[in-house]
Short mmCIF file of C-alpha atoms in Angstrom, two decimals:
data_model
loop_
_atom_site.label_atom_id
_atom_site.label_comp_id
_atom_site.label_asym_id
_atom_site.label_seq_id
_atom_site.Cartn_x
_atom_site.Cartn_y
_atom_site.Cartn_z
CA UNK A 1 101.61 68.51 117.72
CA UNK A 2 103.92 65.42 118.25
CA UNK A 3 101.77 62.83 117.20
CA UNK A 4 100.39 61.02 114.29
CA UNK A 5 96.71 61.04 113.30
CA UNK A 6 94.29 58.38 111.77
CA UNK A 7 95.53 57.95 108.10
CA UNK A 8 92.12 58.25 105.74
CA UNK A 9 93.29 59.58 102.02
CA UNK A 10 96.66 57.64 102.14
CA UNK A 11 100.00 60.05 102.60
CA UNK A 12 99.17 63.76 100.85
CA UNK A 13 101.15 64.02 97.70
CA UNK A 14 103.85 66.52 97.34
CA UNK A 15 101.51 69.12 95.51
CA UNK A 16 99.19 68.89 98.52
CA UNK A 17 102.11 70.07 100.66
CA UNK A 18 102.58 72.94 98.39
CA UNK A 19 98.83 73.87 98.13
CA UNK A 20 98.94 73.81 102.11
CA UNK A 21 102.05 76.01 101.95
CA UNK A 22 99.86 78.97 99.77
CA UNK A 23 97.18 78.24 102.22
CA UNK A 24 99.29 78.96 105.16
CA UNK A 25 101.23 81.99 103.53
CA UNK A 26 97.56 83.50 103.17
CA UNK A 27 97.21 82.96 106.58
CA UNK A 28 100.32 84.85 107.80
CA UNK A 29 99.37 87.83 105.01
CA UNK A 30 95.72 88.02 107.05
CA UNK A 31 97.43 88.43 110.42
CA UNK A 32 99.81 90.44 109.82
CA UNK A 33 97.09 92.77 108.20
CA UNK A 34 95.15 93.08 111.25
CA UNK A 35 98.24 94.51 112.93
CA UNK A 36 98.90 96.76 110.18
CA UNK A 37 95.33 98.04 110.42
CA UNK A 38 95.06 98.73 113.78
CA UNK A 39 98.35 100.59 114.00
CA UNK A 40 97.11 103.57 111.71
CA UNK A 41 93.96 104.33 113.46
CA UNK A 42 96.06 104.56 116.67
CA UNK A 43 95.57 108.31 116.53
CA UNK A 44 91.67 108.08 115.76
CA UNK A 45 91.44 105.62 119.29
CA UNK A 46 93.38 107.91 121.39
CA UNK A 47 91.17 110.95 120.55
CA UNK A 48 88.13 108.63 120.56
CA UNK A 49 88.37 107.52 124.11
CA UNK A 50 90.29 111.16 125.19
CA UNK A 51 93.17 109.96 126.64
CA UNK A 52 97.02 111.10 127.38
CA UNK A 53 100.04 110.12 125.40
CA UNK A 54 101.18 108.21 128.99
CA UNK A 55 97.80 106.82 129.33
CA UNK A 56 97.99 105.69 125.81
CA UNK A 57 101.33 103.88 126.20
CA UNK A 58 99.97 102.25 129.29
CA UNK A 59 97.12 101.10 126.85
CA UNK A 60 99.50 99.42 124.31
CA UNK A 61 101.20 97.70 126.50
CA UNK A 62 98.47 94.78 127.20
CA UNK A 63 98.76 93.55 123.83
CA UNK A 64 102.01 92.34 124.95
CA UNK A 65 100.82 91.47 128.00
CA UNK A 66 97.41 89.25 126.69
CA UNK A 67 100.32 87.75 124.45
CA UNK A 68 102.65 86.44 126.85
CA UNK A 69 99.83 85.40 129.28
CA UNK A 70 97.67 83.64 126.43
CA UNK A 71 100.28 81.98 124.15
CA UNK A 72 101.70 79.43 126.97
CA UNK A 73 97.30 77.94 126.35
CA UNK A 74 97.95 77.45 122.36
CA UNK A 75 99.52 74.02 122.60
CA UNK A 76 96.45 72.77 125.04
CA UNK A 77 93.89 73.95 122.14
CA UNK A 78 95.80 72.52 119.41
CA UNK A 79 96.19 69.35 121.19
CA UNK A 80 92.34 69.00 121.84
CA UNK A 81 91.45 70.58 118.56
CA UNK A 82 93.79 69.61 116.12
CA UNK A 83 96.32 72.40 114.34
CA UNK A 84 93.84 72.78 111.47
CA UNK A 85 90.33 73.38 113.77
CA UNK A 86 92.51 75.48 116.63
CA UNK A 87 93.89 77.97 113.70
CA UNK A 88 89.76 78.14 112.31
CA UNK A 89 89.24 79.41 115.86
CA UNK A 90 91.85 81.23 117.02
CA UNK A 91 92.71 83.07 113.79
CA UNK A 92 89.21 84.24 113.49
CA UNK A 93 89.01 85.57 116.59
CA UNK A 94 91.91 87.74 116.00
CA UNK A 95 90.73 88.96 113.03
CA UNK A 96 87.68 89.83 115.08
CA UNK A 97 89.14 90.92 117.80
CA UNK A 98 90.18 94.22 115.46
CA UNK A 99 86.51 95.42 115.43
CA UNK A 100 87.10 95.94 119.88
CA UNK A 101 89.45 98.71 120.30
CA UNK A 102 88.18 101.36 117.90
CA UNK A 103 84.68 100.51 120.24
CA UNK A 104 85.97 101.46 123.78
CA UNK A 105 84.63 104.35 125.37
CA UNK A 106 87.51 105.14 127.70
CA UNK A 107 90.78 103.78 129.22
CA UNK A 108 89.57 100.76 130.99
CA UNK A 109 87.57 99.23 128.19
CA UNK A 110 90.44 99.77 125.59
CA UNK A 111 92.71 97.95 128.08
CA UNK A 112 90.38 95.07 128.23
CA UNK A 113 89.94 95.59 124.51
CA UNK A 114 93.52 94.88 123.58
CA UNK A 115 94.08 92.58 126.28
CA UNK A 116 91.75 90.49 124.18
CA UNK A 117 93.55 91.90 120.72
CA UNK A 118 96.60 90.24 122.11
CA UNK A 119 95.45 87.10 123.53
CA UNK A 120 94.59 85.97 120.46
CA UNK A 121 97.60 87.37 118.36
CA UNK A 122 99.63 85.51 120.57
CA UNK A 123 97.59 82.16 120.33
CA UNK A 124 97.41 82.10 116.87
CA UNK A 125 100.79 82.95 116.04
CA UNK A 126 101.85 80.10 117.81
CA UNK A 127 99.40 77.46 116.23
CA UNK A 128 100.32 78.98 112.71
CA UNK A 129 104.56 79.25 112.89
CA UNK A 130 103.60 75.40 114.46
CA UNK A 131 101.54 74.46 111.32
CA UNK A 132 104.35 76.31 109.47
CA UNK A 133 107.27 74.10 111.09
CA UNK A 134 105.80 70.82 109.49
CA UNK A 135 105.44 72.04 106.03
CA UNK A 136 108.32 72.93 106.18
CA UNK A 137 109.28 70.02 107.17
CA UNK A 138 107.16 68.08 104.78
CA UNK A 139 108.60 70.10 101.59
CA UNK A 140 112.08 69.45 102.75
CA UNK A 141 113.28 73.21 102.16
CA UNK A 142 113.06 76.42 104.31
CA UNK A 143 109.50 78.56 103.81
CA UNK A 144 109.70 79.79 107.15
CA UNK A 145 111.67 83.33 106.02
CA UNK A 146 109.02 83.77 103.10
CA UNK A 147 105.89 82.79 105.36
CA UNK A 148 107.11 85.90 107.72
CA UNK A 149 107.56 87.81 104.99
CA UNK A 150 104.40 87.40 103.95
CA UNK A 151 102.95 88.31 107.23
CA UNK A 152 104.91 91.72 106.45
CA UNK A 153 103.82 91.91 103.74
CA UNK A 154 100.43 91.79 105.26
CA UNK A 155 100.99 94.43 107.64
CA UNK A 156 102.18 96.85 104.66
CA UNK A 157 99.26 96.07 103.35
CA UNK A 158 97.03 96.46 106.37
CA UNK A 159 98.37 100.26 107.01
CA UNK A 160 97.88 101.24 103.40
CA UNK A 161 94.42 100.29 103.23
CA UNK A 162 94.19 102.22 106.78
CA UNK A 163 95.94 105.43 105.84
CA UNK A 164 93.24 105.30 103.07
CA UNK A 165 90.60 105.02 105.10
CA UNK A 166 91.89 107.93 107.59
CA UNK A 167 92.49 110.25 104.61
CA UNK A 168 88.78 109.24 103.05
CA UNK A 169 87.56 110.47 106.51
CA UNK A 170 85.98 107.03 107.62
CA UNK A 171 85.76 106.28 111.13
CA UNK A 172 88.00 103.76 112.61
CA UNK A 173 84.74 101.71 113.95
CA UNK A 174 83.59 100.99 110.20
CA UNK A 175 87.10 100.44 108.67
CA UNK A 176 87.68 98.13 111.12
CA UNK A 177 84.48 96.32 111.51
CA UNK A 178 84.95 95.89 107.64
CA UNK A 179 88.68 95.24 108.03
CA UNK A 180 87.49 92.58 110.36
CA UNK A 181 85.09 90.78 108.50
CA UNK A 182 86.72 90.43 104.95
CA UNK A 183 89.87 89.30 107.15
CA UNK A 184 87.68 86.95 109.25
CA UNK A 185 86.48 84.91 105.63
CA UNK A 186 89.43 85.08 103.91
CA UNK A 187 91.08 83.61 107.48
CA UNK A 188 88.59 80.96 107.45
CA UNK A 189 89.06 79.80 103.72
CA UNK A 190 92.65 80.17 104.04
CA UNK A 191 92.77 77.81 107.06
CA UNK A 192 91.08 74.98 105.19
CA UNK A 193 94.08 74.90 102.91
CA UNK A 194 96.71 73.91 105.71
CA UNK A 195 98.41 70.92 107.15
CA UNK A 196 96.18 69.78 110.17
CA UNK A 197 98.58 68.55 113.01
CA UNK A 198 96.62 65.97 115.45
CA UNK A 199 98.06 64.69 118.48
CA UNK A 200 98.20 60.68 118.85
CA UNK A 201 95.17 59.47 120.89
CA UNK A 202 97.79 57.72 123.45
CA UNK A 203 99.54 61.40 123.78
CA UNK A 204 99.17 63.17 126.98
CA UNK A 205 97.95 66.95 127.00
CA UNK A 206 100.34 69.31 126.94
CA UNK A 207 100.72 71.36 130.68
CA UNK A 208 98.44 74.54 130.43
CA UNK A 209 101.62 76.58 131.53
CA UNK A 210 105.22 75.30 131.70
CA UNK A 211 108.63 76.81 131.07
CA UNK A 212 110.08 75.85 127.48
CA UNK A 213 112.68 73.49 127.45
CA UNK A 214 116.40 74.56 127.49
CA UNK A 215 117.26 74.55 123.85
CA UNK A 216 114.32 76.71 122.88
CA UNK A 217 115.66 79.32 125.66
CA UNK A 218 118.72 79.38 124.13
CA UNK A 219 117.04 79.44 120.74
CA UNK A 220 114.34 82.30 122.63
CA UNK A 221 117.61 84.53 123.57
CA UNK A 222 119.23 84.56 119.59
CA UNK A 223 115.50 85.96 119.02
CA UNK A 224 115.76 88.68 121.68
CA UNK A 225 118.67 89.58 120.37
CA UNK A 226 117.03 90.51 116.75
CA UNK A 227 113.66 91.60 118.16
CA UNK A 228 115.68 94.16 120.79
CA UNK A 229 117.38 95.50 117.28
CA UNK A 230 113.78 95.38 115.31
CA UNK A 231 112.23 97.17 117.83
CA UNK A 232 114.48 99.84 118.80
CA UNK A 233 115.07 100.49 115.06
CA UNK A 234 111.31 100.96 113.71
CA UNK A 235 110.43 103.29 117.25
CA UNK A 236 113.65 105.28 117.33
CA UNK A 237 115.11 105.43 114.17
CA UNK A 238 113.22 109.36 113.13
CA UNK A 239 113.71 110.00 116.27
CA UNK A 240 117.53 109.10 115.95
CA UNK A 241 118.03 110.86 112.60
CA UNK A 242 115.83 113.79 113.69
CA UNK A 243 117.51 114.62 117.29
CA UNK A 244 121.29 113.43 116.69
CA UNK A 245 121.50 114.35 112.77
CA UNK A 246 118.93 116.99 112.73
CA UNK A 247 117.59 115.80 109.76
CA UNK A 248 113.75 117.20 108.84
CA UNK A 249 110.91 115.23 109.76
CA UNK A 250 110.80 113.61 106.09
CA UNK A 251 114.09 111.90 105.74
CA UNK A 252 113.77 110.86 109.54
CA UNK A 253 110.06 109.10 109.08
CA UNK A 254 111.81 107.22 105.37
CA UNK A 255 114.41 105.82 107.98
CA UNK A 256 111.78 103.79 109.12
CA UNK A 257 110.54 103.12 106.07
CA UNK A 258 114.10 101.92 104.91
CA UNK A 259 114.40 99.85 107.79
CA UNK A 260 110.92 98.27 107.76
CA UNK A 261 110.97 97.52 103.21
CA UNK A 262 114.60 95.53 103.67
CA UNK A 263 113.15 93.36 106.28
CA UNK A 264 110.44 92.73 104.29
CA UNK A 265 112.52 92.05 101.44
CA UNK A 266 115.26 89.92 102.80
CA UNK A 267 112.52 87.40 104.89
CA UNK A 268 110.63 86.53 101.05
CA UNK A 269 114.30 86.25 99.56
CA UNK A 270 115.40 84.29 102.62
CA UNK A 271 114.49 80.70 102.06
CA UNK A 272 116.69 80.50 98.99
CA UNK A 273 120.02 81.37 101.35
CA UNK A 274 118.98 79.09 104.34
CA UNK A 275 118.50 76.35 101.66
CA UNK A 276 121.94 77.06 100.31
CA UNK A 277 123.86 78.06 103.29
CA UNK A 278 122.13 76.48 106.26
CA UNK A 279 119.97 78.67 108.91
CA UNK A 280 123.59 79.14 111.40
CA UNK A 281 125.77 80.67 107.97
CA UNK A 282 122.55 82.74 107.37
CA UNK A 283 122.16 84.17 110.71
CA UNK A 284 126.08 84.47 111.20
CA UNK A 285 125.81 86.67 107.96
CA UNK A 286 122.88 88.33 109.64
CA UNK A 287 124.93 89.17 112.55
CA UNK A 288 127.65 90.72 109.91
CA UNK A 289 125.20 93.06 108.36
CA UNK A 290 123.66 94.01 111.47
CA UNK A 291 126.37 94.86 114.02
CA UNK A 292 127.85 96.57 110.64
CA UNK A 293 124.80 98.49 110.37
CA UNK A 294 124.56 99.31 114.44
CA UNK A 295 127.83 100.76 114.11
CA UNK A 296 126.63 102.78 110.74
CA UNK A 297 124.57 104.45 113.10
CA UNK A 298 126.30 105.22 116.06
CA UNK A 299 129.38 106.55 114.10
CA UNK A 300 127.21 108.20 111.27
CA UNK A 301 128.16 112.00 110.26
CA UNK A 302 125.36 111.97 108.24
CA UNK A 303 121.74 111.21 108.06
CA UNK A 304 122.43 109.10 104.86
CA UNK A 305 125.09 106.57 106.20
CA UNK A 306 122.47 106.75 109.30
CA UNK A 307 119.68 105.19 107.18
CA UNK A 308 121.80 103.12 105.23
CA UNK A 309 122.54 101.47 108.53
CA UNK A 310 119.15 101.21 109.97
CA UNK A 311 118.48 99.75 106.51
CA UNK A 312 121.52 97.45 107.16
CA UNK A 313 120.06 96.35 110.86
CA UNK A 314 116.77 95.36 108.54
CA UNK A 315 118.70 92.94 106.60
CA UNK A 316 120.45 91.42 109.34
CA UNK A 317 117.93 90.78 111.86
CA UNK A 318 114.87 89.55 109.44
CA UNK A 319 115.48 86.23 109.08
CA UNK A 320 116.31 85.78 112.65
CA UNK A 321 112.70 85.24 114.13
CA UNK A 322 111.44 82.71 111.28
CA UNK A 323 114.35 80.81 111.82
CA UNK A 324 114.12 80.58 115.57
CA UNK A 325 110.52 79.48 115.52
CA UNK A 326 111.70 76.65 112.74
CA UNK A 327 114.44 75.55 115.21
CA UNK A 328 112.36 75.40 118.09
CA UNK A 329 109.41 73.53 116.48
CA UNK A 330 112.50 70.56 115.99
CA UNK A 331 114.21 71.39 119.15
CA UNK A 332 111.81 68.59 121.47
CA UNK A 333 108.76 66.53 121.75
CA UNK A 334 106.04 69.23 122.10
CA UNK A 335 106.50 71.92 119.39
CA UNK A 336 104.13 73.99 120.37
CA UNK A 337 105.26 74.29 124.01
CA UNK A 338 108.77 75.17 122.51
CA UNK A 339 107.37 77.70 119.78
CA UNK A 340 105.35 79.35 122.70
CA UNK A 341 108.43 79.66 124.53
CA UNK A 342 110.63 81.16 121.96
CA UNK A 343 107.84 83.71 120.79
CA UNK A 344 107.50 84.51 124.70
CA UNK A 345 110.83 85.65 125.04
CA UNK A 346 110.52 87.54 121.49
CA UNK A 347 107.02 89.34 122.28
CA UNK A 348 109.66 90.57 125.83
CA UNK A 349 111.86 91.67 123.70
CA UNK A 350 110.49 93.93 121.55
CA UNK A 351 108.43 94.72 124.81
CA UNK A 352 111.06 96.33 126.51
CA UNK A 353 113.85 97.35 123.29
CA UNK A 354 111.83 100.35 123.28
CA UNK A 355 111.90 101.82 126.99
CA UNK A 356 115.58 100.67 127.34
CA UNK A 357 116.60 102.41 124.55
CA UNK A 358 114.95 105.34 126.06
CA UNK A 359 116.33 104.58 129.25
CA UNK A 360 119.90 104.28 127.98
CA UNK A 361 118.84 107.50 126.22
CA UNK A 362 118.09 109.72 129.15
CA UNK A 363 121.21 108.35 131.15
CA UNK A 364 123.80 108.88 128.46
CA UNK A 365 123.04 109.48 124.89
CA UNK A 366 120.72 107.67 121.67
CA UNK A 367 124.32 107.06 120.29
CA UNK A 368 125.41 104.77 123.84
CA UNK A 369 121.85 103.32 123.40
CA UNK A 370 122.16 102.11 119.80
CA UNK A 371 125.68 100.77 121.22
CA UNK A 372 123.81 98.30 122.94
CA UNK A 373 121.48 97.09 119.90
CA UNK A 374 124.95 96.96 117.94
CA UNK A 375 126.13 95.09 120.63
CA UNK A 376 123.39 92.49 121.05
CA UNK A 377 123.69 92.36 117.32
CA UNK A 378 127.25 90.92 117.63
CA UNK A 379 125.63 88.31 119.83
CA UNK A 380 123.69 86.78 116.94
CA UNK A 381 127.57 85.88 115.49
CA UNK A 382 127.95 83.83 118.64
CA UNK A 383 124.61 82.11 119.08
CA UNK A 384 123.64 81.14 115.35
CA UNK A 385 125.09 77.52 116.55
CA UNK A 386 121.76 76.75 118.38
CA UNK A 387 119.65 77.17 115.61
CA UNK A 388 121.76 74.32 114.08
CA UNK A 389 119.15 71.54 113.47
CA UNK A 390 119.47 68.88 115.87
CA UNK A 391 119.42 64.65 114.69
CA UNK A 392 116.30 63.38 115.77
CA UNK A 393 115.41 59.69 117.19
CA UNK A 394 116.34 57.01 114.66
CA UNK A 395 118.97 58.67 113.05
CA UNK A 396 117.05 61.45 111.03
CA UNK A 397 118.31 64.72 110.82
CA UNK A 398 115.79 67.37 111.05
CA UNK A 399 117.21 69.85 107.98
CA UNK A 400 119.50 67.76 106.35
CA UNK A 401 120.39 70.18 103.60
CA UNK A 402 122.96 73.39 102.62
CA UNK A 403 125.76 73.90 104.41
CA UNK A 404 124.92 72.73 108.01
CA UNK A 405 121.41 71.31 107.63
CA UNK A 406 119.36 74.15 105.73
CA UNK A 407 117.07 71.46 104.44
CA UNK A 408 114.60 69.52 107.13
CA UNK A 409 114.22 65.63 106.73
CA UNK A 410 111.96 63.20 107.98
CA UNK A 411 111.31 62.10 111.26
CA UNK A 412 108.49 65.21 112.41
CA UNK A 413 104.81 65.25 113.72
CA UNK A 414 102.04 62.96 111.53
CA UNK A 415 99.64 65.83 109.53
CA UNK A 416 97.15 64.84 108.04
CA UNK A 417 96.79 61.59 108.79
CA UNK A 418 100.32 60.82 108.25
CA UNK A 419 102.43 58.75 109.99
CA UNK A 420 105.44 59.94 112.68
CA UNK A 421 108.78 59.24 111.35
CA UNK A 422 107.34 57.96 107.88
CA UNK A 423 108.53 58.46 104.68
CA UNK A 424 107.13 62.42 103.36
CA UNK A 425 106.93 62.38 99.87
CA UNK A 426 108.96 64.88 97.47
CA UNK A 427 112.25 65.01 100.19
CA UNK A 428 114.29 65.36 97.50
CA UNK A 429 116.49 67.95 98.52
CA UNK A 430 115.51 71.21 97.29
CA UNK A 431 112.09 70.77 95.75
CA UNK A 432 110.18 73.27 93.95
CA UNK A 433 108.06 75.99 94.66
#
């Protein structure tokens, strides 16, 4: 998306921009509400198709897998499509793609199922945090924190509406078939609202699969760092509270909760510190909260300083991944091929957090093993500095505000229809909501 487009309606005004930016935020609520929808008829699947708790975990592990295979593709159908027309399509079938595992029969079909569930998580995820990058860029202040947070807030949302569902007694096939088509409409009048990206005609096509460029690997291993503490929190916090601090199965399942609401929280308050403190202060402070919280945990007497740590690892990790995905949309020439990248690594990361942890587990102890999340933790203190936004060609300076550039400038992709390295209109600093 490193291009400029044919310029029709003359340069969007600043409340365009803003407009796109609810569009967009709608987006991220829809997809993150698939996710939370699938995740509480998890139970209803696995009896569905009959299967084993091992057979199950084999199962969700190809929605990681369809991820990392498909998301390397998203820059090749935004490029041919346009950011606008490739989010139409690959949002909606995501939403869509909800209605397929609740519908397998057996093992090999729900495989193939989420395969397919994943793919097109992964695609569109990309497309969107890409869309997401320029308008940011455009409004000249951070909305990357609050755009995740919406999509958490989306998930919440998502799981409500599913425990409902599972206590009304409704089958997962009709929640989610219903799920999947009020998602599907709401996706597809959502995306009409956002920035559309186009690549220049003289542009070449991005490579179908290619390995992200060096800054976005270093960018890709300060997200691993927070996704390893993410995902080793929300699986093995209860479990952590229940078998170290024999706490009952109550206060273990609210350290989860704990953990999952200050995320939440901290990513819609977060734009307002990276636009006053720069993304590297914010994730340095990140790095505070959550090694302090790692070592709440490990050290812990009791299950309340336990939770109040987990809740600590919340703060400090939340505003890690929007940040990353912002940095590596600026960090080169093809920001989708960058944002793929970075999310690859991510999607790895909270991949494998889980086993290791259980690995580290069996070999020593959960304490040893949440030594190593509070030690990756600490290495968010030492790689903040390549999330620093970088000067761009011509002398702008991609996020020129706050303390060490919280604030993007000019100088990013043309969208809709305007022109690369042009003036954007309301880059005033710290512009309104």
């Amino acid at each position: 998306m490193t291009s400029q487009a044919a310029h029709h309606d003359g340069e969007p005004g600043i409340r365009h921009v803003r407009r796109a930016r609810v569009a967009l935020a709608v987006v991220f609520c829809a997809h993150g509400c698939v996710t939370g929808s699938f995740a509480t008829r998890v139970p209803w699947i696995q009896d569905h198709t009959g299967i084993g708790a091992g057979q199950l975990g084999l199962a969700l592990a190809f929605p990681a897998l369809g991820s990392l295979l498909a998301m390397p593709l998203a820059g090749t159908v935004a490029h041919r499509l346009g950011s606008r027309a490739a989010l139409r399509v690959l949002l909606s079938a995501w939403t869509l793609s909800l209605a397929l595992p609740s519908l397998a029969p057996n093992l090999y079909t729900l495989c193939a199922a989420l395969f397919v569930y994943g793919a097109s998580s992964g695609m569109s995820d990309v497309v969107m945090n890409g869309i997401g990058v320029e308008t940011e860029n455009r409004l000249g202040r951070s909305i990357m924190s609050g755009l995740h947070g919406m999509w958490s807030g989306g998930a919440l949302l998502g799981s409500a509406f599913g425990a409902l569902a599972a206590n009304l007694g409704a089958g997962a096939p009709l929640h989610h078939e219903l799920a999947a088509a009020v998602l599907t409409a709401v996706g597809l009048l959502a995306c009409g609202g956002v920035l559309d990206v186009r690549s220049a005609p003289e542009a070449q096509a991005p490579p179908r699969f290619a390995l992200p460029p060096r800054a976005a690997l270093l960018i890709g291993l300060v997200g691993f760092c927070a996704v390893f503490g993410e995902g080793a929190s929300l699986d093995w916090s209860a479990v952590y509270l229940r078998d170290v601090l024999s706490t009952s199965a109550g206060l273990a399942a609210a350290s989860t909760t704990a953990f999952s609401l200050t995320m939440a929280v901290t990513r819609i308050a977060g734009d307002r510190l990276v636009d006053r403190f720069g993304p590297v202060r914010t994730v340095r402070a990140g790095g505070v909260f959550a090694t302090a919280g790692g070592a709440l945990v490990v050290l812990a007497p009791r299950p309340e300083i336990a939770m109040g740590g987990f809740a600590l690892l919340g703060v400090g990790v939340a505003i890690v991944v929007p940040l990353a995905f912002a940095a590596a949309g600026r960090s080169g020439s093809n920001p989708n091929q960058a944002i793929a990248g970075v999310a690859t690594i991510t999607y790895t990361s909270g991949l494998v957090a889980p086993s290791v942890i259980g690995g580290v587990a069996h070999a020593s102890s959960l304490q040893a093993a949440f030594g190593l999340v509070t030690l990756l933790a600490a290495g968010l203190l030492a790689g903040a500095g390549v999330l620093r936004p970088r000067p761009r060609a011509g002398g702008d300076r991609l996020g020129g505000g706050g303390a060490d550039g919280a604030n993007p400038a000019a100088g990013t992709a043309g969208t809709d229809g305007a022109p690369a390295n042009g003036p954007r209109p309301g880059r005033t600093g710290h512009a309104g909501p």
